[in-house]
Short mmCIF file of C-alpha atoms in Angstrom, two decimals:
data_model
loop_
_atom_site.label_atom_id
_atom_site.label_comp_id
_atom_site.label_asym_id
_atom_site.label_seq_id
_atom_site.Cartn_x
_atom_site.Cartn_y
_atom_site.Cartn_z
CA UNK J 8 0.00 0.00 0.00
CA UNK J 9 1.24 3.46 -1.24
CA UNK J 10 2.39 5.67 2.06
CA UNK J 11 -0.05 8.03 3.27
CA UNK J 12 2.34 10.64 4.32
CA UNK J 13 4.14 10.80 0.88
CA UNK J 14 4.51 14.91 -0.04
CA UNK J 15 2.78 16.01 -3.48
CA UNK J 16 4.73 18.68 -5.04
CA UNK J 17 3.94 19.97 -8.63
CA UNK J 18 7.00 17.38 -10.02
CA UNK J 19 5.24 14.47 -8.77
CA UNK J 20 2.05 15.16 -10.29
CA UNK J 21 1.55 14.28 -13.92
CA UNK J 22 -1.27 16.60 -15.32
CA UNK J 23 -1.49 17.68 -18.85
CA UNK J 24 -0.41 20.98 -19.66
CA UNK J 25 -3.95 21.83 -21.37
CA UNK J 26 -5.60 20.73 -18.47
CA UNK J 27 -3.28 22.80 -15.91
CA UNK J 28 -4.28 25.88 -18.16
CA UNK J 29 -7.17 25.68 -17.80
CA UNK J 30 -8.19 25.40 -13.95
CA UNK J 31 -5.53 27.87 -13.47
CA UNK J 32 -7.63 30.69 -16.12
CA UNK J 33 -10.97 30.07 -13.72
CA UNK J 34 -8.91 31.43 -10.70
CA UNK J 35 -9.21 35.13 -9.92
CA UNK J 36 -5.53 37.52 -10.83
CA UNK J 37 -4.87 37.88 -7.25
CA UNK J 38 -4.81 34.00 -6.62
CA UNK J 39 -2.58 33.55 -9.94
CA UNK J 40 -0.29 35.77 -8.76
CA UNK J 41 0.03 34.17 -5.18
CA UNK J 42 0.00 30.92 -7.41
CA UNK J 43 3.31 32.26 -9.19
CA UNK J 44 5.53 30.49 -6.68
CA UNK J 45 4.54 26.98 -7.30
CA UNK J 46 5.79 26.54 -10.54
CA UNK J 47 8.44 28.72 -12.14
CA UNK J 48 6.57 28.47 -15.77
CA UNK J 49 3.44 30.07 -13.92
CA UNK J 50 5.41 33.13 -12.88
CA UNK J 51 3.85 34.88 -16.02
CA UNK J 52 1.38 33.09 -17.61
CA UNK J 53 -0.32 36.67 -18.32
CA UNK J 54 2.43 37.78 -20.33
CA UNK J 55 1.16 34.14 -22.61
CA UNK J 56 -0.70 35.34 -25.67
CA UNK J 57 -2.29 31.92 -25.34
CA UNK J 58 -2.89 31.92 -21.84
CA UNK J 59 -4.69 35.17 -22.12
CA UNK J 60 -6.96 33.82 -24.90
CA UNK J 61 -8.44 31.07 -22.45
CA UNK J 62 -9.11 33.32 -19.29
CA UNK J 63 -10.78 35.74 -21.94
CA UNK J 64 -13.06 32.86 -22.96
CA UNK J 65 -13.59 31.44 -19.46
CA UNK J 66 -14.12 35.05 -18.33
CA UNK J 67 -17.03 35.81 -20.96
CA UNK J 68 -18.39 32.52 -21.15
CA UNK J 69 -22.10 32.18 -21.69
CA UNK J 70 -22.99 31.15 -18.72
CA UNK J 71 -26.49 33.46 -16.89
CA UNK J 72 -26.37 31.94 -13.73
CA UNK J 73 -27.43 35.96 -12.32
CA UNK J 74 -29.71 38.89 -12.18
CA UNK J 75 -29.27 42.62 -13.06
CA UNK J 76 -30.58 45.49 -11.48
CA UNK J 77 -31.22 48.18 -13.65
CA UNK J 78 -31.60 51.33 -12.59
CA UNK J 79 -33.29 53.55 -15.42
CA UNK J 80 -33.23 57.40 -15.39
CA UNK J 81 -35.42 58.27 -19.10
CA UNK J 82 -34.21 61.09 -20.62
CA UNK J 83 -36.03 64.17 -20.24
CA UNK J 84 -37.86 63.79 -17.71
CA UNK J 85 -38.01 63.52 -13.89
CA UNK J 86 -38.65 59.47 -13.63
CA UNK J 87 -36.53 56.92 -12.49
CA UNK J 88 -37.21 53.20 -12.43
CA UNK J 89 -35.90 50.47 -11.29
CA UNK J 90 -35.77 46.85 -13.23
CA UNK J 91 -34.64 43.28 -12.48
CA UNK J 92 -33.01 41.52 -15.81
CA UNK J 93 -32.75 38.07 -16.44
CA UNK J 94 -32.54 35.14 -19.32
CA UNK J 95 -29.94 34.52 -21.92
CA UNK J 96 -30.20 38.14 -24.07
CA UNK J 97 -31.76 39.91 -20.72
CA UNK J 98 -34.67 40.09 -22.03
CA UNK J 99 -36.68 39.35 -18.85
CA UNK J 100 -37.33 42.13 -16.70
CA UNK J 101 -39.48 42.60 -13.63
CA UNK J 102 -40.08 46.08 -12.93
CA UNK J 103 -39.21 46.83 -8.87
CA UNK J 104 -41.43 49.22 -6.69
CA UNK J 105 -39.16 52.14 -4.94
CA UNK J 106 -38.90 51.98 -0.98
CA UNK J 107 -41.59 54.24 0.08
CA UNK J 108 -39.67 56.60 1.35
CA UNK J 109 -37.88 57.56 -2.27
CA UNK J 110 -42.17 57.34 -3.25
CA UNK J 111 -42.85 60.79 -3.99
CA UNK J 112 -38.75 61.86 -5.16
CA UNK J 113 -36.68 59.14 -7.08
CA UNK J 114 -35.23 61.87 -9.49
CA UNK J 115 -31.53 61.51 -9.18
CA UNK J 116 -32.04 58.32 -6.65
CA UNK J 117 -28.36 56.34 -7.62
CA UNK J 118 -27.03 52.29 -6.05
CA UNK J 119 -23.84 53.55 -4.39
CA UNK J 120 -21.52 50.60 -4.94
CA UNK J 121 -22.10 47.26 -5.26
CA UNK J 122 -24.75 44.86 -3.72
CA UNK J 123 -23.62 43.60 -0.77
CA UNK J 124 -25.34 40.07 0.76
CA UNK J 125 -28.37 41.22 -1.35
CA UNK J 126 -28.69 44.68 0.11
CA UNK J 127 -28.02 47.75 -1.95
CA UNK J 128 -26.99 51.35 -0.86
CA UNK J 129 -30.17 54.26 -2.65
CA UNK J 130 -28.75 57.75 -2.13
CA UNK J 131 -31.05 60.87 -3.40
CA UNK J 132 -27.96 63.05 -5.06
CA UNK J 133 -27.76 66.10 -4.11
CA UNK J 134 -24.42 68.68 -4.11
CA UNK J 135 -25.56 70.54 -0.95
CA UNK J 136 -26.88 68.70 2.04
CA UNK J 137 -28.28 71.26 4.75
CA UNK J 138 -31.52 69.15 5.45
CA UNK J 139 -32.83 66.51 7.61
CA UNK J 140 -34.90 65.01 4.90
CA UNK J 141 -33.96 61.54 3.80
CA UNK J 142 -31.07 61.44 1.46
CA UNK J 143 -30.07 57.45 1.86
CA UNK J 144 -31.16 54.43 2.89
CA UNK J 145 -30.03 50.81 2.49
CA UNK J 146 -32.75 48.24 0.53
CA UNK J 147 -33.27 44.43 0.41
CA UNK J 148 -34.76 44.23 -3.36
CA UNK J 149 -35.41 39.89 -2.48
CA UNK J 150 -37.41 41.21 1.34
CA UNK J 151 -38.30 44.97 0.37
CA UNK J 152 -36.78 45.45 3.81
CA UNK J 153 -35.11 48.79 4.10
CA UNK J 154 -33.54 50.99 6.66
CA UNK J 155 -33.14 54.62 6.31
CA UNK J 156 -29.37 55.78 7.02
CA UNK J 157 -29.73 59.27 9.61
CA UNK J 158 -27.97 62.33 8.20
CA UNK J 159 -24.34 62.77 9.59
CA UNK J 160 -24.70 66.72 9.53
CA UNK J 161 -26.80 69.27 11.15
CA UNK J 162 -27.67 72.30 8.86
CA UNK J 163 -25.74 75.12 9.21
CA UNK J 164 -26.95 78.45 7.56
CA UNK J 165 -22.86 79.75 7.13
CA UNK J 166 -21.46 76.45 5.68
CA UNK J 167 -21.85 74.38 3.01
CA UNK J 168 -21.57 70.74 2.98
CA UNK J 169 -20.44 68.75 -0.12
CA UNK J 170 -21.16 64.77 0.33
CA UNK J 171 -20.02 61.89 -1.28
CA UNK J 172 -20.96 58.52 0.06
CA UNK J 173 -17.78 56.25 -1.48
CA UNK J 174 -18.51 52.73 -0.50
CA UNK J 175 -20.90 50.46 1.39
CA UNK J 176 -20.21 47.40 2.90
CA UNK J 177 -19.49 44.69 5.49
CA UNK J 178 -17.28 44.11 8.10
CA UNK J 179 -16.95 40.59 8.73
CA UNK J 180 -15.28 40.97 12.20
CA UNK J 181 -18.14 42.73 13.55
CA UNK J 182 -20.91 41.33 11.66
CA UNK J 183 -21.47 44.90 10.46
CA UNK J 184 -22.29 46.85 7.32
CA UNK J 185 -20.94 50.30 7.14
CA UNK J 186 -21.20 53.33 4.66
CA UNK J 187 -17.80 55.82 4.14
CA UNK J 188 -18.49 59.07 3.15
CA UNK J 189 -16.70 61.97 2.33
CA UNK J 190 -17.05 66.19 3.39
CA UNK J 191 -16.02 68.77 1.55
CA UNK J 192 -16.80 71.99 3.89
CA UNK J 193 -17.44 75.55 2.07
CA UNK J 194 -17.78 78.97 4.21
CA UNK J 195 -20.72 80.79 2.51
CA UNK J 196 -18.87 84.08 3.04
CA UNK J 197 -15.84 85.55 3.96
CA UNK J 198 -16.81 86.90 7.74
CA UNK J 199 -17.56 83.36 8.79
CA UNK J 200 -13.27 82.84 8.13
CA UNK J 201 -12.25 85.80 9.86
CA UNK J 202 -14.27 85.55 12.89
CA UNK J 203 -14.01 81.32 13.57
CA UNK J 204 -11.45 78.60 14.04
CA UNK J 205 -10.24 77.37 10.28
CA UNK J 206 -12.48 75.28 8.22
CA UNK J 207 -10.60 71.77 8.05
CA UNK J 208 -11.93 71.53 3.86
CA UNK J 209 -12.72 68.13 3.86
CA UNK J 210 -13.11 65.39 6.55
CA UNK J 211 -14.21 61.24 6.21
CA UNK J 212 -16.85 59.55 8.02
CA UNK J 213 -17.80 56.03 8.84
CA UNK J 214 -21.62 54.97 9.57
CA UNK J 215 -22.42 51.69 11.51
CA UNK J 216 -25.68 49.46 10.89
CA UNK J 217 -25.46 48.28 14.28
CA UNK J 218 -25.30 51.60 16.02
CA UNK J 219 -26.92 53.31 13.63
CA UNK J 220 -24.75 56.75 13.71
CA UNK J 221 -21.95 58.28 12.08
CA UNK J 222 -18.40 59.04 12.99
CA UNK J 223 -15.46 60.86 12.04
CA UNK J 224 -12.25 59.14 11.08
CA UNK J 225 -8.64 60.20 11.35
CA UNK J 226 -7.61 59.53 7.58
CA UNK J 227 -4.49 61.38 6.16
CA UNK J 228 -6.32 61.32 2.65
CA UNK J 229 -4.95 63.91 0.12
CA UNK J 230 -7.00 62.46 -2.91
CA UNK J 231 -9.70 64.36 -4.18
CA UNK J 232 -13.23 61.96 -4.69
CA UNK J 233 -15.32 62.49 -7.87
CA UNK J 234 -18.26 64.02 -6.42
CA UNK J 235 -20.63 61.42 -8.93
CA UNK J 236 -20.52 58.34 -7.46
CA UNK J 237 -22.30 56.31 -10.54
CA UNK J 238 -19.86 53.33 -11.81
CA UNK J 239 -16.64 55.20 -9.77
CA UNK J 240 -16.98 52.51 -6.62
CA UNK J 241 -17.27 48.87 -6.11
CA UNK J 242 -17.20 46.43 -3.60
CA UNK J 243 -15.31 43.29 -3.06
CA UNK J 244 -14.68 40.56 -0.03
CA UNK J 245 -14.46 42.76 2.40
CA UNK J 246 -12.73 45.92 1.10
CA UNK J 247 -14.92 49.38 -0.97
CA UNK J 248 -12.99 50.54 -3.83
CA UNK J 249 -13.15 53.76 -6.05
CA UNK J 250 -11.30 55.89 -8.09
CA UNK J 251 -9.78 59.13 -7.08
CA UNK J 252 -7.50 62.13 -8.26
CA UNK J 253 -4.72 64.03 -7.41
CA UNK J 254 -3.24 66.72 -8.99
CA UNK J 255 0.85 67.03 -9.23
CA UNK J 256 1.61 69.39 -11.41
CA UNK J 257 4.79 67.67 -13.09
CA UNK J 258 5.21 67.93 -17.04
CA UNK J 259 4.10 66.22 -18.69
CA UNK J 260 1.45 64.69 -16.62
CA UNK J 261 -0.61 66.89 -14.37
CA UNK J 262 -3.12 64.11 -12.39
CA UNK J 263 -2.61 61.01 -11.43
CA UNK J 264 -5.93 58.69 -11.57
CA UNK J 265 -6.20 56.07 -8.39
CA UNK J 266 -7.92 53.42 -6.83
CA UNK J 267 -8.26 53.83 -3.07
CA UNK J 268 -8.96 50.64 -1.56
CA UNK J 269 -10.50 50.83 1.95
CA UNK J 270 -10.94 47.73 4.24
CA UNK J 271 -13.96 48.02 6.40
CA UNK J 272 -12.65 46.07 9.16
CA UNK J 273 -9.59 47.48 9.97
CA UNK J 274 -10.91 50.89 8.46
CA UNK J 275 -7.01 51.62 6.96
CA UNK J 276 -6.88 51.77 2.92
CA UNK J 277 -3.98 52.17 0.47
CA UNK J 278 -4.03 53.75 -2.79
CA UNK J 279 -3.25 52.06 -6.30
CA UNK J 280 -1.92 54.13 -9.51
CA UNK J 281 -3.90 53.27 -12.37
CA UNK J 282 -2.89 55.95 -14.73
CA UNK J 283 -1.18 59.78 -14.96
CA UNK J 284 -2.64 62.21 -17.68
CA UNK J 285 -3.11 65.63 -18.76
CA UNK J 286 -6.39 67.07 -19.37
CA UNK J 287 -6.13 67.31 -22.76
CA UNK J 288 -6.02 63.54 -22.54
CA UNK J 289 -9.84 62.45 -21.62
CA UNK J 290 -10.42 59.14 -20.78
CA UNK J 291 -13.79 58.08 -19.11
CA UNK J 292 -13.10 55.36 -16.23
CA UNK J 293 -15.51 52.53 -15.01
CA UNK J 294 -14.79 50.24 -11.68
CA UNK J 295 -16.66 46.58 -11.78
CA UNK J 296 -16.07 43.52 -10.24
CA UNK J 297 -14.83 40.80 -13.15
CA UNK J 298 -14.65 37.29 -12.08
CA UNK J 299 -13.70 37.96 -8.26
CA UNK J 300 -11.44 40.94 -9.15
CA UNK J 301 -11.60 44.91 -9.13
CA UNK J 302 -11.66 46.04 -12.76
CA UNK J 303 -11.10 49.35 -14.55
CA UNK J 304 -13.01 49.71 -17.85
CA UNK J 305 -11.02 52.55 -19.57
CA UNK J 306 -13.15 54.28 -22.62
CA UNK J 307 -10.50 57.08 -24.90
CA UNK J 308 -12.39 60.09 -26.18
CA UNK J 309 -11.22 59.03 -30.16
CA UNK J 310 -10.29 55.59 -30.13
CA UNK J 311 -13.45 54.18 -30.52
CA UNK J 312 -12.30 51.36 -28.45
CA UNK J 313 -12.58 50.10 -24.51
CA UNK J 314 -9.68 48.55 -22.30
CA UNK J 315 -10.94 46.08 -19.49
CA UNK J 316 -7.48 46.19 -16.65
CA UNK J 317 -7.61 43.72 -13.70
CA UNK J 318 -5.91 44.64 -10.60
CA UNK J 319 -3.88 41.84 -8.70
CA UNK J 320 -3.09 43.26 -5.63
CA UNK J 321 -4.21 46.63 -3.71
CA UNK J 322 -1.21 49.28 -3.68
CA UNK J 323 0.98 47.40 -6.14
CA UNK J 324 0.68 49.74 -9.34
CA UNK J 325 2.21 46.89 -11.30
CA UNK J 326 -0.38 44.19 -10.47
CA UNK J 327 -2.27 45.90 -13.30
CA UNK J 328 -3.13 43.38 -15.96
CA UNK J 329 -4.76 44.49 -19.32
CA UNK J 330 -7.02 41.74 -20.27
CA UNK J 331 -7.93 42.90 -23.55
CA UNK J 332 -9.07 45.72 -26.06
CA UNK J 333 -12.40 46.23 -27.73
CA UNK J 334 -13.34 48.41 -30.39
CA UNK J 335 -16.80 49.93 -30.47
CA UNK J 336 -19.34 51.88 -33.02
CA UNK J 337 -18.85 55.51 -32.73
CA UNK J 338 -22.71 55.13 -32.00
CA UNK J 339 -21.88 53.64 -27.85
CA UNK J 340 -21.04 57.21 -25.04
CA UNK J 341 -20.11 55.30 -21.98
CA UNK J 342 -20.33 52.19 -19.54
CA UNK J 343 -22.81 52.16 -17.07
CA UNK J 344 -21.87 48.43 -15.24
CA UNK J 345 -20.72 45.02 -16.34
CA UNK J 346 -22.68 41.77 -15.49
CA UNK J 347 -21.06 38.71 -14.08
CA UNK J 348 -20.21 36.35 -16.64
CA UNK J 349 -18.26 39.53 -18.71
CA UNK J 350 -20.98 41.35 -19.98
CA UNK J 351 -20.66 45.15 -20.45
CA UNK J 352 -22.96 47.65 -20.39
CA UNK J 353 -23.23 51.03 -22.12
CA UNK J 354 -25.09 53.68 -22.65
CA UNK J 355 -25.50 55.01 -26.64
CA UNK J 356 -25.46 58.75 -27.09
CA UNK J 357 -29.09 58.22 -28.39
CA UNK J 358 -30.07 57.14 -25.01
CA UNK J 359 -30.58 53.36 -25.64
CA UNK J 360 -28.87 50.98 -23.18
CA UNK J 361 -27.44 48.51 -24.88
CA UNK J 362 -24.82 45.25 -23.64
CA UNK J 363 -21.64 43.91 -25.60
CA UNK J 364 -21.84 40.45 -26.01
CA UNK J 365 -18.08 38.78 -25.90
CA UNK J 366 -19.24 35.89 -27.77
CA UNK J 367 -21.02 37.17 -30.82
CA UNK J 368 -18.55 40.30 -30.63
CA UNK J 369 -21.48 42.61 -30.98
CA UNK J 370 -23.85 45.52 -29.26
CA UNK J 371 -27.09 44.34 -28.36
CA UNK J 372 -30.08 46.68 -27.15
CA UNK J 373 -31.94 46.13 -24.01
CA UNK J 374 -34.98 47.88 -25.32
CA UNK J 375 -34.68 50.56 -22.22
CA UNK J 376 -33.58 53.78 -22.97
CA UNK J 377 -31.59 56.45 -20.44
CA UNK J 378 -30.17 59.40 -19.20
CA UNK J 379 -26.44 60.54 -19.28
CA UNK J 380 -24.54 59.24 -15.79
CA UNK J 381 -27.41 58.60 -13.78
CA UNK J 382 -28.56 55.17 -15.63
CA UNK J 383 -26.38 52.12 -13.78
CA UNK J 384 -26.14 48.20 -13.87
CA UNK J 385 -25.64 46.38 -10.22
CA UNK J 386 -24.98 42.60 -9.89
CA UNK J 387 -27.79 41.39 -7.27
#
């Protein structure tokens, strides 16, 4: 009888190459690159032309195994809906009720983030928030459950408050979901600077399910947020995502474009480079989650053409792996979410909403039409 206790290494087990390919293109980047150290020939399989052609097949494979939520702002007008889709060409669609309290106002109600355990994030946007009226609440689509989210700020008739809620999500060491948020703080005029302690211009803040109220955090975060939240922050095991700016002011690059990546455990994040650029360079950006992994869909202004960049590992600008390059019709404006199996969606300068399917290599209409940024895509 063959010992029990004999060690398995990668030279003692005979597995076709083929085969080895291909359970090693299922895995997520971030597992390939820990992976690296097994075998010296896996060290960079995504350099391998080859290997790259089956993890872009396994990674847009036809397989519908979930539902959409679409969230539908029509153009020129004040409604909003919200849709489940399902079936092979989404052509199933259940329309959703809002949570009463969004009843009577769902104008520029957006899903901050992603869904998290089947709960999504509904924030009314809105640049200046000196009110007590309900600006966000969190939603069980499956339940219709929903909790509204108290405002972090008191009015204050001299100030001006600029939020932007960055992530959702949940802390598995407390059993807790929690909501990040940014402040940028305005004086309305100049006597309210000369006659009080400085304004401290912006300022982070942390809500808690469980305690149900908001508190400042002591982050050293020079980044400026994009104050539209709408396809700029995802969520992923544990840790929000989104994309940030800062400004440098070095030739021949004058921004840099990041990913801030904050854990919502340990309530620390690090920041990833994705790109530097001028501003005569415009390039519209996209976060989703592609098969376990943060993605940035990058759309140039006259290329006609999309790039689809997985990140490996949080703060390591070279971890960066460009998966492919698609060109588009001149007819498509800009992303609005990607479904799980690979699926892309966009928004056409007509209005319609429309998804590229990998397979076929084309656009294909959803038969839902809407408006510019607000319209999004969340994986339930």
């Amino acid at each position: 009888m063959a010992s029990l206790n004999k060690k398995v290494s990668p030279s003692n087990v005979n597995l076709p190459n083929d085969l080895v390919l291909n359970i090693l293109s299922r895995l997520p980047v971030k597992s390939l690159k820990r992976f690296s150290c097994v075998q010296k020939s896996w060290a960079n399989l995504l350099e391998d032309p080859h290997f790259v052609d089956i993890y872009y097949e396994n990674l847009t494979s036809k397989t519908r195994d979930s539902c959409l939520l679409l969230n539908q702002h029509v153009p020129n007008t004040v409604e909003s809906y919200l849709f489940l889709l399902f079936g092979e060409r989404y052509e199933n669609r259940v329309k959703f009720d809002w949570p009463s309290p969004f009843h009577e106002d769902n104008e520029s109600v957006i899903v901050v983030g992603s869904c998290v355990n089947g709960t999504i994030c509904l924030q009314r946007v809105s640049m200046i928030d000196t009110t007590t009226s309900i600006k966000v609440l969190l939603w069980t689509p499956k339940t219709k459950e929903f909790k509204v989210v108290p405002p972090s700020l008191t009015a204050e008739p001299e100030l001006q408050f600029q939020i932007t809620i960055t992530g959702f999500g949940y802390d598995h060491v407390t059993d807790d979901y929690k909501l990040i948020q940014n402040v940028l703080v305005h004086a309305l005029n100049n006597d309210y600077a000369e006659v009080n302690p400085p304004l401290p211009g912006q300022f982070w803040q942390i809500y808690s399910v469980k305690s149900n109220c908001w508190r400042n955090l002591d982050l050293e975060m020079t980044c400026d947020v994009f104050p539209q939240p709408v396809g700029l922050a995802v969520y992923l095991n544990g840790v929000c995502h989104w994309l940030a700016c800062e400004d440098h002011n070095q030739e021949p690059y004058d921004t840099d474009v990041l990913l801030v990546s904050f854990d919502m455990s340990s309530e620390m994040f690090v920041t990833t480079l994705i790109s530097r650029y001028n501003h005569h360079d415009f390039c519209d950006r996209y976060l989703v989650v592609l098969k376990e992994s943060v993605a940035v869909i990058s759309m140039f202004e006259n290329n006609n053409c999309f790039d689809v960049s997985i990140l490996g590992e949080a703060g390591v600008e070279e971890s960066w792996v460009k998966l492919f390059t698609v060109g588009l019709p001149t007819c498509v404006d800009h992303p609005i979410g990607a479904g799980k199996n690979g699926d892309i969606f966009f928004r056409k300068y007509d209005g319609e909403l429309v998804w590229y399917d990998f397979s076929s290599k084309t656009i294909k209409e959803i038969g839902i039409k809407g408006e510019f940024c607000y319209s999004q895509t969340v994986m339930l």
